[in-house]
Every structure is written in structure tokens, then in C-alpha cells.
Short mmCIF file of C-alpha atoms and ligand atoms in Angstrom, two decimals:
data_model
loop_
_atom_site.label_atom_id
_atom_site.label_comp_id
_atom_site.label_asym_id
_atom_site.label_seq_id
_atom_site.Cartn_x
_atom_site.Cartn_y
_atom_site.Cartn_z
CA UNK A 1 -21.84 102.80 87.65
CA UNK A 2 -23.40 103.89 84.50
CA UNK A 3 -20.87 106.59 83.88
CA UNK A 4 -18.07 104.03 84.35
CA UNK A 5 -19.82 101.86 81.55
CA UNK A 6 -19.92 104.75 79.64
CA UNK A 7 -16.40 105.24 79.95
CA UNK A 8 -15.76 101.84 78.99
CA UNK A 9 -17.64 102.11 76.08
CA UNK A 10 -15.82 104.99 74.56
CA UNK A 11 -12.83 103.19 74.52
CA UNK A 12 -14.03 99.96 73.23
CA UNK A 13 -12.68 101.03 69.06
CA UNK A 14 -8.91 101.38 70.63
CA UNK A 15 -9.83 98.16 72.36
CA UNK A 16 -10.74 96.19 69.64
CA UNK A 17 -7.81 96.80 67.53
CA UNK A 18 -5.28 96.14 69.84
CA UNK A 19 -7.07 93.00 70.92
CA UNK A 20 -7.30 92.44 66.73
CA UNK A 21 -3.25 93.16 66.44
CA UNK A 22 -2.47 90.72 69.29
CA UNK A 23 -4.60 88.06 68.38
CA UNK A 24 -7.02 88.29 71.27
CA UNK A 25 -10.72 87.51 71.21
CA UNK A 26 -13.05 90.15 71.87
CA UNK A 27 -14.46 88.96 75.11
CA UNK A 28 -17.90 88.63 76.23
CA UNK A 29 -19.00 89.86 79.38
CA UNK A 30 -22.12 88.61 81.08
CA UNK A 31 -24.42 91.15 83.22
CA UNK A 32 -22.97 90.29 86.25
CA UNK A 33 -19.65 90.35 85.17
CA UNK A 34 -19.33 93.46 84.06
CA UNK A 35 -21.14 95.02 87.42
CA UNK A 36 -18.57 92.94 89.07
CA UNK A 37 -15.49 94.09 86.99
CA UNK A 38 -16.73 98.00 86.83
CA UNK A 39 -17.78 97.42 90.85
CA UNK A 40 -13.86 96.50 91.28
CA UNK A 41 -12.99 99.74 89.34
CA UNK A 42 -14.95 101.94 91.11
CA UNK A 43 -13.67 100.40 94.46
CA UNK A 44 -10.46 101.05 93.49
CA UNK A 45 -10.90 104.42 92.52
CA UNK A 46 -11.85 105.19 96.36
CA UNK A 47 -8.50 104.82 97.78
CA UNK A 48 -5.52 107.51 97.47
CA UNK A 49 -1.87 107.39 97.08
CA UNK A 50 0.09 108.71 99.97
CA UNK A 51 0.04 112.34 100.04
CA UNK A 52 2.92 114.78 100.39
CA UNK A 53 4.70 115.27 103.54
CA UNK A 54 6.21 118.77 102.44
CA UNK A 55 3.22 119.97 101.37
CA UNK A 56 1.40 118.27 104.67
CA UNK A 57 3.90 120.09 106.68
CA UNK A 58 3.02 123.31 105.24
CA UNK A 59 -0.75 122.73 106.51
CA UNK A 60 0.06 121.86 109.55
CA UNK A 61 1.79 125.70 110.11
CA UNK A 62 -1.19 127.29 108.09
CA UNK A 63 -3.77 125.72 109.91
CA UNK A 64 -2.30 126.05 113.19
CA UNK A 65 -2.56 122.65 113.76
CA UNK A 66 0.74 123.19 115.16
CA UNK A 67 0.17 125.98 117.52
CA UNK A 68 -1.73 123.69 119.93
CA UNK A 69 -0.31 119.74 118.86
CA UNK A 70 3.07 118.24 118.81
CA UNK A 71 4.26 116.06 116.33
CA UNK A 72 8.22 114.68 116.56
CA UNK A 73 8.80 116.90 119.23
CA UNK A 74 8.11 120.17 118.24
CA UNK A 75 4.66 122.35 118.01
CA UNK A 76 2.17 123.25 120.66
CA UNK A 77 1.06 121.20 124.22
CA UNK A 78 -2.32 122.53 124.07
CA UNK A 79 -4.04 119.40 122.24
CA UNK A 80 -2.44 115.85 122.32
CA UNK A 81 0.57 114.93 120.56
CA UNK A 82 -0.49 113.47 117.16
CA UNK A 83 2.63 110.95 116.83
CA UNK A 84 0.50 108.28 117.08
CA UNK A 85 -1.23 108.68 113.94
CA UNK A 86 2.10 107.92 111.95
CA UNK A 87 1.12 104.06 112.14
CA UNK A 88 -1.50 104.33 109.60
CA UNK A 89 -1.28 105.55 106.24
CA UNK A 90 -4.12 106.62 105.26
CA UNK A 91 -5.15 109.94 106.81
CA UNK A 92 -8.73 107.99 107.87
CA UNK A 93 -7.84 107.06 111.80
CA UNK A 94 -6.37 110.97 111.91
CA UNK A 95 -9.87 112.08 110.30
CA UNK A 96 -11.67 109.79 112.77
CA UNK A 97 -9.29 111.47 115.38
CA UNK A 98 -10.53 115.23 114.39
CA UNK A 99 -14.05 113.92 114.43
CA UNK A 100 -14.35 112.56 117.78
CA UNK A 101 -12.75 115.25 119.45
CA UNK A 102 -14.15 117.82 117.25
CA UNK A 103 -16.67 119.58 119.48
CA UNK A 104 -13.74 119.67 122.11
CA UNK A 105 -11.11 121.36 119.84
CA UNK A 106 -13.46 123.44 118.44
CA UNK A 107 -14.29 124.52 121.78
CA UNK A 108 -10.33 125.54 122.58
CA UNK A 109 -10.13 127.26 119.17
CA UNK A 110 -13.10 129.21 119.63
CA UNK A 111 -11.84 130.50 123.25
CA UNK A 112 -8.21 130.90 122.05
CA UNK A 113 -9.50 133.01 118.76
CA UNK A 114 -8.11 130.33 116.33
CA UNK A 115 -10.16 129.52 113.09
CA UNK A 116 -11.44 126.35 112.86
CA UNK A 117 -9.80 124.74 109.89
CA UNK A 118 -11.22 123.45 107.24
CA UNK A 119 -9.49 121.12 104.22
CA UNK A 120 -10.04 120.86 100.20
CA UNK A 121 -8.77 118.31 98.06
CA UNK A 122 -6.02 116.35 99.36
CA UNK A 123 -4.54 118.37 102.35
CA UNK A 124 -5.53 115.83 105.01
CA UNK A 125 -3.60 113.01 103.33
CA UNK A 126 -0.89 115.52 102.90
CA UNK A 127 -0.82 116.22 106.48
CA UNK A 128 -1.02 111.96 107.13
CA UNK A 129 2.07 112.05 105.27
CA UNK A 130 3.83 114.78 106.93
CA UNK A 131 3.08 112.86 111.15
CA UNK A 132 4.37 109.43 109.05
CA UNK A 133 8.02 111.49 108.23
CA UNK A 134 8.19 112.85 111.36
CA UNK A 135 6.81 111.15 113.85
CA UNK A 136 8.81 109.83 116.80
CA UNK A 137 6.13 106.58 117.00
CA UNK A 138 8.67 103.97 117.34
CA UNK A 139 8.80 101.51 116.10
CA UNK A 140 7.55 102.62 112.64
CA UNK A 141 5.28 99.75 111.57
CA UNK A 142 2.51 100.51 109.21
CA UNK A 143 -1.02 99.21 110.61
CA UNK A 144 -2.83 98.52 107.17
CA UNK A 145 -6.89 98.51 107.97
CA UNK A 146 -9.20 96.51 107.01
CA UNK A 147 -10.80 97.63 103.77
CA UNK A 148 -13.85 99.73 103.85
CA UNK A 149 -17.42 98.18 103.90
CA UNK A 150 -19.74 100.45 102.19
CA UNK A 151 -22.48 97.72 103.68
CA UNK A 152 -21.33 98.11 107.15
CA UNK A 153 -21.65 101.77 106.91
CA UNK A 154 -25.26 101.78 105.67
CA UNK A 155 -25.58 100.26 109.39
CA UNK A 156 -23.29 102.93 111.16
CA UNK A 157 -25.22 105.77 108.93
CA UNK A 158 -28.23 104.47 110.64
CA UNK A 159 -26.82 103.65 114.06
CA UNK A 160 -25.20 106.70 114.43
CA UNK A 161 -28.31 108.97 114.02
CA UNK A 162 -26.99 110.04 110.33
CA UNK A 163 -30.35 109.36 108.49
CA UNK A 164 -32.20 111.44 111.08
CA UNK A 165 -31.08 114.42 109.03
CA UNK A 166 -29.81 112.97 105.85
CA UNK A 167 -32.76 110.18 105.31
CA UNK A 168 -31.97 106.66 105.46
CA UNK A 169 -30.98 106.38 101.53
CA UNK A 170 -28.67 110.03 102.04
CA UNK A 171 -32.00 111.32 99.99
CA UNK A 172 -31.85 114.56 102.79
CA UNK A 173 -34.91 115.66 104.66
CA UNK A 174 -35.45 119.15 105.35
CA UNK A 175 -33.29 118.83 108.24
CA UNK A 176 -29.89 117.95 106.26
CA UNK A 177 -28.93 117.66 102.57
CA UNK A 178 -29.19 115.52 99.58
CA UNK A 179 -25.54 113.35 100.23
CA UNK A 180 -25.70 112.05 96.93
CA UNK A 181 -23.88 114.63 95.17
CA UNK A 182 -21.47 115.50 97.94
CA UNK A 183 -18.64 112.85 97.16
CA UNK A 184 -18.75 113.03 93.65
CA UNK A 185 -15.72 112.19 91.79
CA UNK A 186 -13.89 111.80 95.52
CA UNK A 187 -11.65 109.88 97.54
CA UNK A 188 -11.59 108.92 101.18
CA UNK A 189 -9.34 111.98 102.25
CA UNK A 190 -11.29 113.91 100.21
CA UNK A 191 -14.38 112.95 101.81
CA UNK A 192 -13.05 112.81 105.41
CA UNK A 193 -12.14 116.55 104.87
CA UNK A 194 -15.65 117.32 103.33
CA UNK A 195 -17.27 115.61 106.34
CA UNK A 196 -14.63 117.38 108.82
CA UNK A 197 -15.60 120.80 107.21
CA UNK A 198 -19.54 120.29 108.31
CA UNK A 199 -18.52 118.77 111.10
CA UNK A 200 -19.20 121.99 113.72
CA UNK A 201 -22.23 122.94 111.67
CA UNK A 202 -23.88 119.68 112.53
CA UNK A 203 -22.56 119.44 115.92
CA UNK A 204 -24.73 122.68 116.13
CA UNK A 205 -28.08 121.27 114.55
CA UNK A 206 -27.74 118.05 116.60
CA UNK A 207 -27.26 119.99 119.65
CA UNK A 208 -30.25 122.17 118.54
CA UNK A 209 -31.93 118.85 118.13
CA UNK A 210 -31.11 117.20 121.31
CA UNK A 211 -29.01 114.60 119.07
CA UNK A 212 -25.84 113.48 121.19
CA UNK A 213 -22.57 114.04 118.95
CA UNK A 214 -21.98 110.89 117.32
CA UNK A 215 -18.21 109.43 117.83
CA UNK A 216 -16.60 106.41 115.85
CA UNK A 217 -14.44 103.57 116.39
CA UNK A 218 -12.00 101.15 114.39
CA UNK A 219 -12.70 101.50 110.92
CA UNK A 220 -16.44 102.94 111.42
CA UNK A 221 -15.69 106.24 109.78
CA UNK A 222 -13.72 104.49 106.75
CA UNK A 223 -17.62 102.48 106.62
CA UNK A 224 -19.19 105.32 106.85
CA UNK A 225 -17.23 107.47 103.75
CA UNK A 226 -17.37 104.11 101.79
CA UNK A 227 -21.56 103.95 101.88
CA UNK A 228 -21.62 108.13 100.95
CA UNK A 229 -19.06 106.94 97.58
CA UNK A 230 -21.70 104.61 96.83
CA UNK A 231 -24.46 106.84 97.31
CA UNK A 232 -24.11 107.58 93.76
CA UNK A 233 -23.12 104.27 92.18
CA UNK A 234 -26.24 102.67 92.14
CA UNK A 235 -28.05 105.68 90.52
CA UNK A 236 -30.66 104.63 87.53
CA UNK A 237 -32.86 107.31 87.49
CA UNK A 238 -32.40 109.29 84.86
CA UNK A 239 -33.75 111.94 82.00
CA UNK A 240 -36.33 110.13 79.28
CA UNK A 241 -36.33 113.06 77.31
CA UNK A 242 -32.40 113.69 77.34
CA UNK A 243 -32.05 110.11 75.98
CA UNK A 244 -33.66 111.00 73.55
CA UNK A 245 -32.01 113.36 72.78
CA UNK A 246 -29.07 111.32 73.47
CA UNK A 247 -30.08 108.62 71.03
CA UNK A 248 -30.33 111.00 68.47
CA UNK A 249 -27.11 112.98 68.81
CA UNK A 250 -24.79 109.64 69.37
CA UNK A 251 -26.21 107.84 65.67
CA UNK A 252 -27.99 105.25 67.30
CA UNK A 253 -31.24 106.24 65.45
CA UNK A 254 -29.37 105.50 62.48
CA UNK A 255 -29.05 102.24 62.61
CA UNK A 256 -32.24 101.45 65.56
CA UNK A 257 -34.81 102.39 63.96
CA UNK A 258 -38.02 100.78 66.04
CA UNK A 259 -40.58 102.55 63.85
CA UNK A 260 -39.84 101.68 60.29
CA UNK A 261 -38.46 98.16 61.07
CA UNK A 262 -35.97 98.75 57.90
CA UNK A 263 -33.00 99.27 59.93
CA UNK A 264 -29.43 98.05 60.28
CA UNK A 265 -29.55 97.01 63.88
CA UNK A 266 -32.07 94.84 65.65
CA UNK A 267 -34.95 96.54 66.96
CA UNK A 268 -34.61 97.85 70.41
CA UNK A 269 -37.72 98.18 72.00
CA UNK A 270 -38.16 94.22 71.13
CA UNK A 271 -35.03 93.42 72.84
CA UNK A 272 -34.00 92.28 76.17
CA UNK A 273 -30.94 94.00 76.37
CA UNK A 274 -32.35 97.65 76.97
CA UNK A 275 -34.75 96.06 80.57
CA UNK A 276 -31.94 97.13 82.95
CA UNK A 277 -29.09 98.88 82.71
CA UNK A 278 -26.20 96.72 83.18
CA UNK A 279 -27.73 94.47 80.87
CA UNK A 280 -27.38 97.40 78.00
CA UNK A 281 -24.27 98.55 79.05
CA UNK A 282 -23.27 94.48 78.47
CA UNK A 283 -25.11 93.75 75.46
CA UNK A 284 -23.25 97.03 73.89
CA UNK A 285 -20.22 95.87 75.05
CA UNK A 286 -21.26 92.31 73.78
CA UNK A 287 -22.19 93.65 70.13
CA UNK A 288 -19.42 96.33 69.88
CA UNK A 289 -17.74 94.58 67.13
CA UNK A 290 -20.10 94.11 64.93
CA UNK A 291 -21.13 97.47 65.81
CA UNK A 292 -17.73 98.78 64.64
CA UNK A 293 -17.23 96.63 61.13
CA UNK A 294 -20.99 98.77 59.95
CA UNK A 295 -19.77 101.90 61.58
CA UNK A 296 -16.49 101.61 59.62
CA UNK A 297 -17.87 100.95 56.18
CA UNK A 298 -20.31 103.53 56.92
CA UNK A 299 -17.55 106.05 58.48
CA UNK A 300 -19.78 107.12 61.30
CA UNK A 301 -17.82 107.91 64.12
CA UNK A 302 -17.83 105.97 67.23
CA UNK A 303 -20.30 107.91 70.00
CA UNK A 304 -18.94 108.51 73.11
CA UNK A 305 -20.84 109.31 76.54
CA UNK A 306 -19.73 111.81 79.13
CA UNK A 307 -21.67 112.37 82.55
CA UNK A 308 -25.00 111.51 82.98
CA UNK A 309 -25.64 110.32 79.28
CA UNK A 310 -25.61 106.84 79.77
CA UNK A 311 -28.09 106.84 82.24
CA UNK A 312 -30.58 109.23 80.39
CA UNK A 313 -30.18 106.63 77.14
CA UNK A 314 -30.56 103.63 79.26
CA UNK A 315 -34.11 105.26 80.92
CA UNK A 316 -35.19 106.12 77.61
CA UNK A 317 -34.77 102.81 76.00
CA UNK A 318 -36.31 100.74 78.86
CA UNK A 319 -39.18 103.14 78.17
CA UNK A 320 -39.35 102.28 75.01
CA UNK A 321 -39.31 98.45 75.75
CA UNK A 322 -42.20 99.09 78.27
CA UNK A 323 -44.30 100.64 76.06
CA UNK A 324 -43.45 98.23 72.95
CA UNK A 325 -47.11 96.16 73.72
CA UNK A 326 -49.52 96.92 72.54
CA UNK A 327 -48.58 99.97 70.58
CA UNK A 328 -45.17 101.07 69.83
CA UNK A 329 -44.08 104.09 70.13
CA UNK A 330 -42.39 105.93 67.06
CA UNK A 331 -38.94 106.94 67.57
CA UNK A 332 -39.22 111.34 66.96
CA UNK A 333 -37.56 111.66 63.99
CA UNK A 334 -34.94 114.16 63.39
C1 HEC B 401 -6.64 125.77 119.33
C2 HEC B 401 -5.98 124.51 119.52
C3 HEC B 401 -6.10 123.45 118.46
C4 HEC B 401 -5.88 123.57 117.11
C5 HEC B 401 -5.55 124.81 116.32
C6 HEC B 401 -6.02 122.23 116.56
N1 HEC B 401 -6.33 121.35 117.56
FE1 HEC B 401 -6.58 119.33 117.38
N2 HEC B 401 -7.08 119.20 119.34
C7 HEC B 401 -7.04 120.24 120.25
C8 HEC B 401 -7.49 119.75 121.54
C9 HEC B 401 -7.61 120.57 122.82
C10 HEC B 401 -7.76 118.37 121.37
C11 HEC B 401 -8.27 117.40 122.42
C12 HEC B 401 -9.78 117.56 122.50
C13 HEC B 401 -10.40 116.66 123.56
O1 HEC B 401 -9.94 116.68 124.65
O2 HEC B 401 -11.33 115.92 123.18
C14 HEC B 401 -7.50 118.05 119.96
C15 HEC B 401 -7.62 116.79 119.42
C16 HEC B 401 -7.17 116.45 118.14
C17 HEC B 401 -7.10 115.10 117.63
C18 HEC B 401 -7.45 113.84 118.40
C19 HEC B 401 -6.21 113.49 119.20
C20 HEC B 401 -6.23 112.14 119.87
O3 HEC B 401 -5.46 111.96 120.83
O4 HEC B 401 -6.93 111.26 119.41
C21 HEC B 401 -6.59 115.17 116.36
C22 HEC B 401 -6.32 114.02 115.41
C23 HEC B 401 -6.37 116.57 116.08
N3 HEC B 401 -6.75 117.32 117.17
C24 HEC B 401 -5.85 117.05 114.87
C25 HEC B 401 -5.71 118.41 114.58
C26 HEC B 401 -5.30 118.92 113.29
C27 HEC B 401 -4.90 118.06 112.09
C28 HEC B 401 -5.32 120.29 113.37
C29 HEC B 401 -5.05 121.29 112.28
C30 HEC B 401 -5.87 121.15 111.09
C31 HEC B 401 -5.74 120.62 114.72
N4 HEC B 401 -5.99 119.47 115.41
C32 HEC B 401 -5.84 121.92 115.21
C33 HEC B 401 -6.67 121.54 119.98
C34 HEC B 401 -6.40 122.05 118.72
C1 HEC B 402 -28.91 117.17 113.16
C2 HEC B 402 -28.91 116.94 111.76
C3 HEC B 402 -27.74 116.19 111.13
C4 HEC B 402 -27.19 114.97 111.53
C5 HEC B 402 -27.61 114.07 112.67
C6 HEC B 402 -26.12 114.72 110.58
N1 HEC B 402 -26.04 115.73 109.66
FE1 HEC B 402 -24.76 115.81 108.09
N2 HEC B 402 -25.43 117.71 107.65
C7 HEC B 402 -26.45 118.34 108.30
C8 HEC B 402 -26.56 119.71 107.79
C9 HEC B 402 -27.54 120.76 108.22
C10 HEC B 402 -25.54 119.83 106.80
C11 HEC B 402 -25.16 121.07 106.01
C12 HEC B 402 -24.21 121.77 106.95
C13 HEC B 402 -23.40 122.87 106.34
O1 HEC B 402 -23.87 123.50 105.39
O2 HEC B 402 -22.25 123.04 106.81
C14 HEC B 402 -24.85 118.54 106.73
C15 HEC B 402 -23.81 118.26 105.86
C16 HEC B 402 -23.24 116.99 105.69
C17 HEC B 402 -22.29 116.64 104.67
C18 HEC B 402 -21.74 117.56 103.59
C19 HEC B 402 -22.73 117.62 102.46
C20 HEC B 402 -22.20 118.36 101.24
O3 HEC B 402 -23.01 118.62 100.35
O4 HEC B 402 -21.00 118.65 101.16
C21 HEC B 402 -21.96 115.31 104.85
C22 HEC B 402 -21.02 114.49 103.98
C23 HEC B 402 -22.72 114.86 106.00
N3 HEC B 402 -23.49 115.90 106.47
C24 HEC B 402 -22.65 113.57 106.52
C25 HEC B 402 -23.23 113.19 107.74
C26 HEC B 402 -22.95 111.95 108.43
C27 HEC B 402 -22.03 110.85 107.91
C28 HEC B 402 -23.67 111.96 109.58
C29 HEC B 402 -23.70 110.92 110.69
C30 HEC B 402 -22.45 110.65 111.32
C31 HEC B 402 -24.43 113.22 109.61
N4 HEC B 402 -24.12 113.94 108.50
C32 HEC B 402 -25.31 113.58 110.62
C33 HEC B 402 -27.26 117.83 109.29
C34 HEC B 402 -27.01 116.65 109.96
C1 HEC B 403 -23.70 101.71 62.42
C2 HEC B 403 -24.90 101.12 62.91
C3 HEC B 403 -25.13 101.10 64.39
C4 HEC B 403 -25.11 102.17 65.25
C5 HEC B 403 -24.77 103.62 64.93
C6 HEC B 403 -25.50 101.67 66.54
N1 HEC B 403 -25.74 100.32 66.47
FE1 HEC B 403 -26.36 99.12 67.99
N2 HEC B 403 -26.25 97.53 66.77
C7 HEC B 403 -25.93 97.56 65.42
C8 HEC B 403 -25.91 96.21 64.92
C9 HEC B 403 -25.58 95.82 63.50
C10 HEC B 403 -26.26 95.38 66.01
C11 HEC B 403 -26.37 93.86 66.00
C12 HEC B 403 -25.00 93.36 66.29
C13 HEC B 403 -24.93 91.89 66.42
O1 HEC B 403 -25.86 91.22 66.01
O2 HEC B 403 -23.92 91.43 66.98
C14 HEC B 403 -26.46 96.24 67.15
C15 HEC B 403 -26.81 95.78 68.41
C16 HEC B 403 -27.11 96.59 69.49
C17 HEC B 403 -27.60 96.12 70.77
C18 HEC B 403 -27.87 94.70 71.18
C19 HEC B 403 -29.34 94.40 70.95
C20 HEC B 403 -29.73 92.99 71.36
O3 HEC B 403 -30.93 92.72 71.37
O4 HEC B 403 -28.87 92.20 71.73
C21 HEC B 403 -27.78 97.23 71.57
C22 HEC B 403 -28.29 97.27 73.00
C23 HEC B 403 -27.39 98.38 70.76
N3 HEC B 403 -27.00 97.95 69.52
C24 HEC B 403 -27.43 99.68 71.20
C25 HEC B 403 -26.95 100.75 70.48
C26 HEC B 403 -26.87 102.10 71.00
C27 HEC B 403 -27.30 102.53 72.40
C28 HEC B 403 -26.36 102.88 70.01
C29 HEC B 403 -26.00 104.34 70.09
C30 HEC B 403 -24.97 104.65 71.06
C31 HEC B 403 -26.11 102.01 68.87
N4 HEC B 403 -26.48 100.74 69.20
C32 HEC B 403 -25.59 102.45 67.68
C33 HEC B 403 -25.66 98.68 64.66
C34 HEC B 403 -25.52 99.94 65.18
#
């Protein structure tokens, strides 16, 4: 969420002068409504195009998908036909699919000395949009699905027996890994394939375990992949000392100066803005053109924030606001 502010941020100067040319007020987001608006962003971001049937159909020969299923016709009888699969479009129900009967399939590849295939980047929407083009489903209506629930899948990740190895926040226990870095920068058929590739590695460690394979229905995996996006979103820890650092590097000790008081901008370990993050990223947002006119006589140039940046400043300055009373803490100075 924080890194989405950031981004935000960074273009706020081209935003302000094309809002200046046109005649448009800067406006003034609230707290809330800029976790709603960046919320809707990052939602968005979740979902892929279609991906490419030529391409798709090419993975579907390399991975031998085809030596054991049908698809319009033509390809193998060992596993089911996968025509069916041509009513969605995204490649979700046909990673559900794979899941289910992954212990099975993985069974007949083992026993007919096929690899089990795994998938990077986009190959499973790829091969989505290669069963849509040739598919003999008829007739060819699209089924759209619901739209994920990243709440609903907190549930399934517990139902399902996920946070027995993964913790119930995704955390990881010594029993299965840290899921909070494992859909970064992602999309669903991204993630379906990630989930797919570890999917015979668990099956092994639950079996080990005396865990029963667990198998989805509906739109439970889409749930599921929607709560491990947002395993990240709500992030606020962060690094004191690299916002610091941070502070330094971007100017904002230039003008915030909390332990001489003589300073161009207000003092921030008095203010509100810095007790929560969304409320900085807002109250930046909020003072960015005033922020601008001083940068611009002062030709400073605007700071920008990459990765985790934002959320290292934002720790630092609500430590700073924390330890304001009774004695301040000096700023380091450069
Ligand atoms: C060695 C043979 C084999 C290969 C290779 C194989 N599968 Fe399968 N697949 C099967 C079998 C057998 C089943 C049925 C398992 C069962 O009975 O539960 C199955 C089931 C499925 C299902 C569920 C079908 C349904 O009716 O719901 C999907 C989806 C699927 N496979 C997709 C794929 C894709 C995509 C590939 C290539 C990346 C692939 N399979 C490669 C043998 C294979
Ligand atoms: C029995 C323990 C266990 C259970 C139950 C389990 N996992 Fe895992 N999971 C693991 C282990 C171990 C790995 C690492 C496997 C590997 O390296 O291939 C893993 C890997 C993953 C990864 C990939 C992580 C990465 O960094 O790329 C995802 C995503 C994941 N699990 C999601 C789930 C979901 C969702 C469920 C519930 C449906 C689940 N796991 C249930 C043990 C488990
Ligand atoms: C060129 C001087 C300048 C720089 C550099 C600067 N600011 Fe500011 N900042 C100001 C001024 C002036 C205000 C007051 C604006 C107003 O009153 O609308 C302000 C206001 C703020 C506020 C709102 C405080 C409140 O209580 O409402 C926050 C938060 C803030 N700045 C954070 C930052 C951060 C973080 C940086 C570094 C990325 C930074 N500023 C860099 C001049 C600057």
C-alpha cells in the first residue's frame, strides 16, 4: 500500500501542472480516501489480460499437457478432455482444475516418466487462451466469476489447513514459508502457477504430516490467491534507521527540521500527520503544492520513493512523534 503511495507521490509535480494548465483544483484526499482509491488500484492490478493462445498452444506441446489431454479434438486420452475450461477466461477454474487433481496426475506422470510441469510468468493464462480458441465447448459463452474476496480466503487459508504450515497471518512456521514475499509484484495466473509449482512438494509434507490434500470449489482458489496478494498490502513495519536515512537523502531535513525549530516546514514530530501511515501518505499528498511553490524557488528537486522507502520514512517519523514528550529527539544531522 505504502509503495503505491509512494508511487503516487512521485508523480504528484506532473500532476499539479496539468491540473494548473486545465484549470483543475488540486484535490484533497482524506485518509480514508486515499486507502480507498490506492485499495481500488491495487485491486485492479491483480487481474490479467487474456493471454496468448499461440504462445498457450506452444505450452501445451512443451509441457506435454497434450500427450495425455484432449482439447478440440486432438491430443492424448490419458487425462480428461480439457474443453470445458474454454468457458472461463481467466486461467483460475483451469488452475483450480490442476490443483484438485494434482496428486492424481502427478501420480500418471510419475509412472509414465513424464516431468511434472511447472509454469513462470504468464504461461497458464497463455494456455487459458489457447482451450478458449480451440475448444469444441459449444456453445461458446464466457462464464465471468465472481470477483475475488481476499476476506473469504483468509477463511479458506484457515479452513483448508493452509496456516498449519504457513501460520495463520502467511508469517510461515518452521513447517512452511514466509508467503509474504511470494506474490510480489504478481497476478492471479502468476500466482496460480507459483502455487501449482509447490503444489507436489506440499502434497508430500502434508502426506508426511497426516494432512489430507486440500481440494477447492467455485471461486475458493481465486479467494485463496486474492488473501496471498494482500499478504503484503497491509505491511507497516518497516526500517527506523533507513528512514532516516531516507529523510535525509530525499531533502526533507531541509525544510523539517524538529530540532532547531527554524525551519521552512511545520515541525513533524508535533504533527498528526506522521501517527499512521495513510495519514502521511495523505497529508503529503494534501500539502504537495505548497510543497512544490518552496521547492521551486528553492530548485530542489522533487524526491521520489522506490520500494520499501516509504514505509522505512513513515516508521521513522511516527517514531519521532512518539518520542516528541517529554524530550525530543534531535534529528542526526548530516
Ligand atoms: C502424464 C499424463 C498427464 C500430463 C502430462 C498432464 N496431465 Fe492433466 N491430468 C492427467 C490425469 C490422469 C488427470 C485426471 C486425474 C484424476 O483422475 O484426478 C488430469 C487432470 C487434469 C485436470 C483436471 C481435469 C478435470 O476434468 O477437471 C486439468 C485441468 C489438467 N489435468 C491440466 C493439465 C495441464 C494444463 C497439463 C500440462 C501443463 C497437464 N494436465 C499435463 C494426466 C496428465
Ligand atoms: C504440510 C505443510 C503445508 C501445508 C498444509 C501447505 N503448505 Fe504451502 N508450502 C509448504 C512448503 C514446505 C513449501 C515450500 C515447498 C517448496 O519449496 O516447493 C510451501 C510453499 C508454498 C507456496 C510458495 C511459496 C514461495 O515462496 O514461492 C505457496 C504460495 C503456498 N505454499 C501456499 C499454500 C496454500 C494456499 C496452502 C493451503 C491450500 C498451503 N500452502 C498449504 C508447506 C505447506
Ligand atoms: C522545500 C521544503 C520542503 C521539503 C523539501 C519537504 N517539505 Fe514537507 N512541507 C513543507 C511545507 C512548507 C509544508 C507546509 C505546507 C502547508 O502548510 O500546506 C510541509 C508540510 C508537510 C507535511 C504536513 C504536516 C502537517 O502537520 O500537516 C508533511 C507530512 C510533510 N511536509 C512531509 C514531508 C516529507 C516526508 C518530506 C520529504 C520527502 C518533505 N515534507 C519535504 C516544505 C517541505
Amino acid at each position: 500500500m505504502q509503495q503505491l503511495a509512494g508511487l503516487f507521490w512521485n508523480h504528484t509535480p506532473r500532476m499539479m501542472e496539468t491540473m494548473r494548465r486545465s484549470g483543475f483544483e488540486w484535490p484533497r484526499l482524506t485518509e480514508t480516501e486515499l486507502s480507498d482509491v490506492i485499495g481500488y488500484l491495487y485491486y485492479v492490478k491483480l487481474f490479467d489480460e487474456p493471454g496468448d493462445p499461440d504462445l498457450g498452444e506452444r505450452w501445451f506441446r512443451e509441457k506435454q499437457c497434450m500427450l495425455c489431454h484432449s482439447v478440440g479434438g486432438s491430443g492424448g486420452r490419458v487425462g480428461p478432455p480439457l474443453d470445458r475450461y474454454a468457458r472461463y477466461v481467466a486461467p483460475i477454474m483451469l488452475a483450480e482444475g490442476m490443483w484438485n487433481h494434482g496428486p492424481a496426475m502427478q501420480a500418471t506422470q510419475r509412472m509414465r516418466g513424464v516431468a511434472t510441469p511447472t509454469f513462470v510468468g504468464r504461461e497458464m493464462a497463455d494456455i487459458q487462451a489457447y482451450v478458449r480458441e480451440v475448444s469444441r465447448e459449444a456453445p461458446r459463452r464466457a462464464v465471468f466469476l465472481e470477483p475475488p474476496h481476499p476476506e473469504r480466503g483468509r477463511q479458506l487459508f484457515r479452513t483448508k489447513g493452509c496456516l498449519r504450515c504457513h501460520g495463520d497471518t502467511g508469517r510461515g512456521t518452521p513447517y512452511g514459508p514466509d508467503l509474504r514475499a511470494a506474490t510480489v509484484r504478481m497476478r492471479v495466473s502468476e500466482i496460480a502457477g507459483v502455487l501449482w509449482n509447490h503444489s507436489f512438494e506440499m502434497s508430500a509434507r502434508m502426506r508426511e504430516r497426516g494432512f489430507a490434500f486440500p481440494r477447492f470449489g467455485g471461486t475458493e482458489m481465486a479467494d485463496v490467491i486474492a488473501f496471498l496478494y494482500y499478504l503484503r498490502f497491509d505491511e507497516t513495519r518497516g526500517d527506523s534507521a533507513a528512514g532516516v536515512q531516507v529523510f535525509r537523502a530525499k531533502g526533507c531535513a531541509g525544510c523539517h527540521r524538529p530540532d532547531t525549530g527554524a525551519a521552512i516546514g511545520p515541525d513533524l514530530s508535533r504533527s498528526e500527520a506522521v501517527t499512521a501511515p495513510m495519514r502521511l501518505a495523505a497529508a503529503m499528498w494534501n500539502h504537495a503544492p505548497a510543497m512544490y511553490e518552496v521547492m521551486r524557488t528553492r530548485t530542489v528537486e522533487w524526491p521520489r520513493f522506490e520500494g520499501d522507502e516509504m514505509r522505512d520514512l513513515s516508521v521513522f517519523l511516527r517514531s519521532l512523534a512518539r518520542s516528541t514528550a517529554p524530550a525530543r529527539r534531535a534529528i542526526p544531522r548530516r
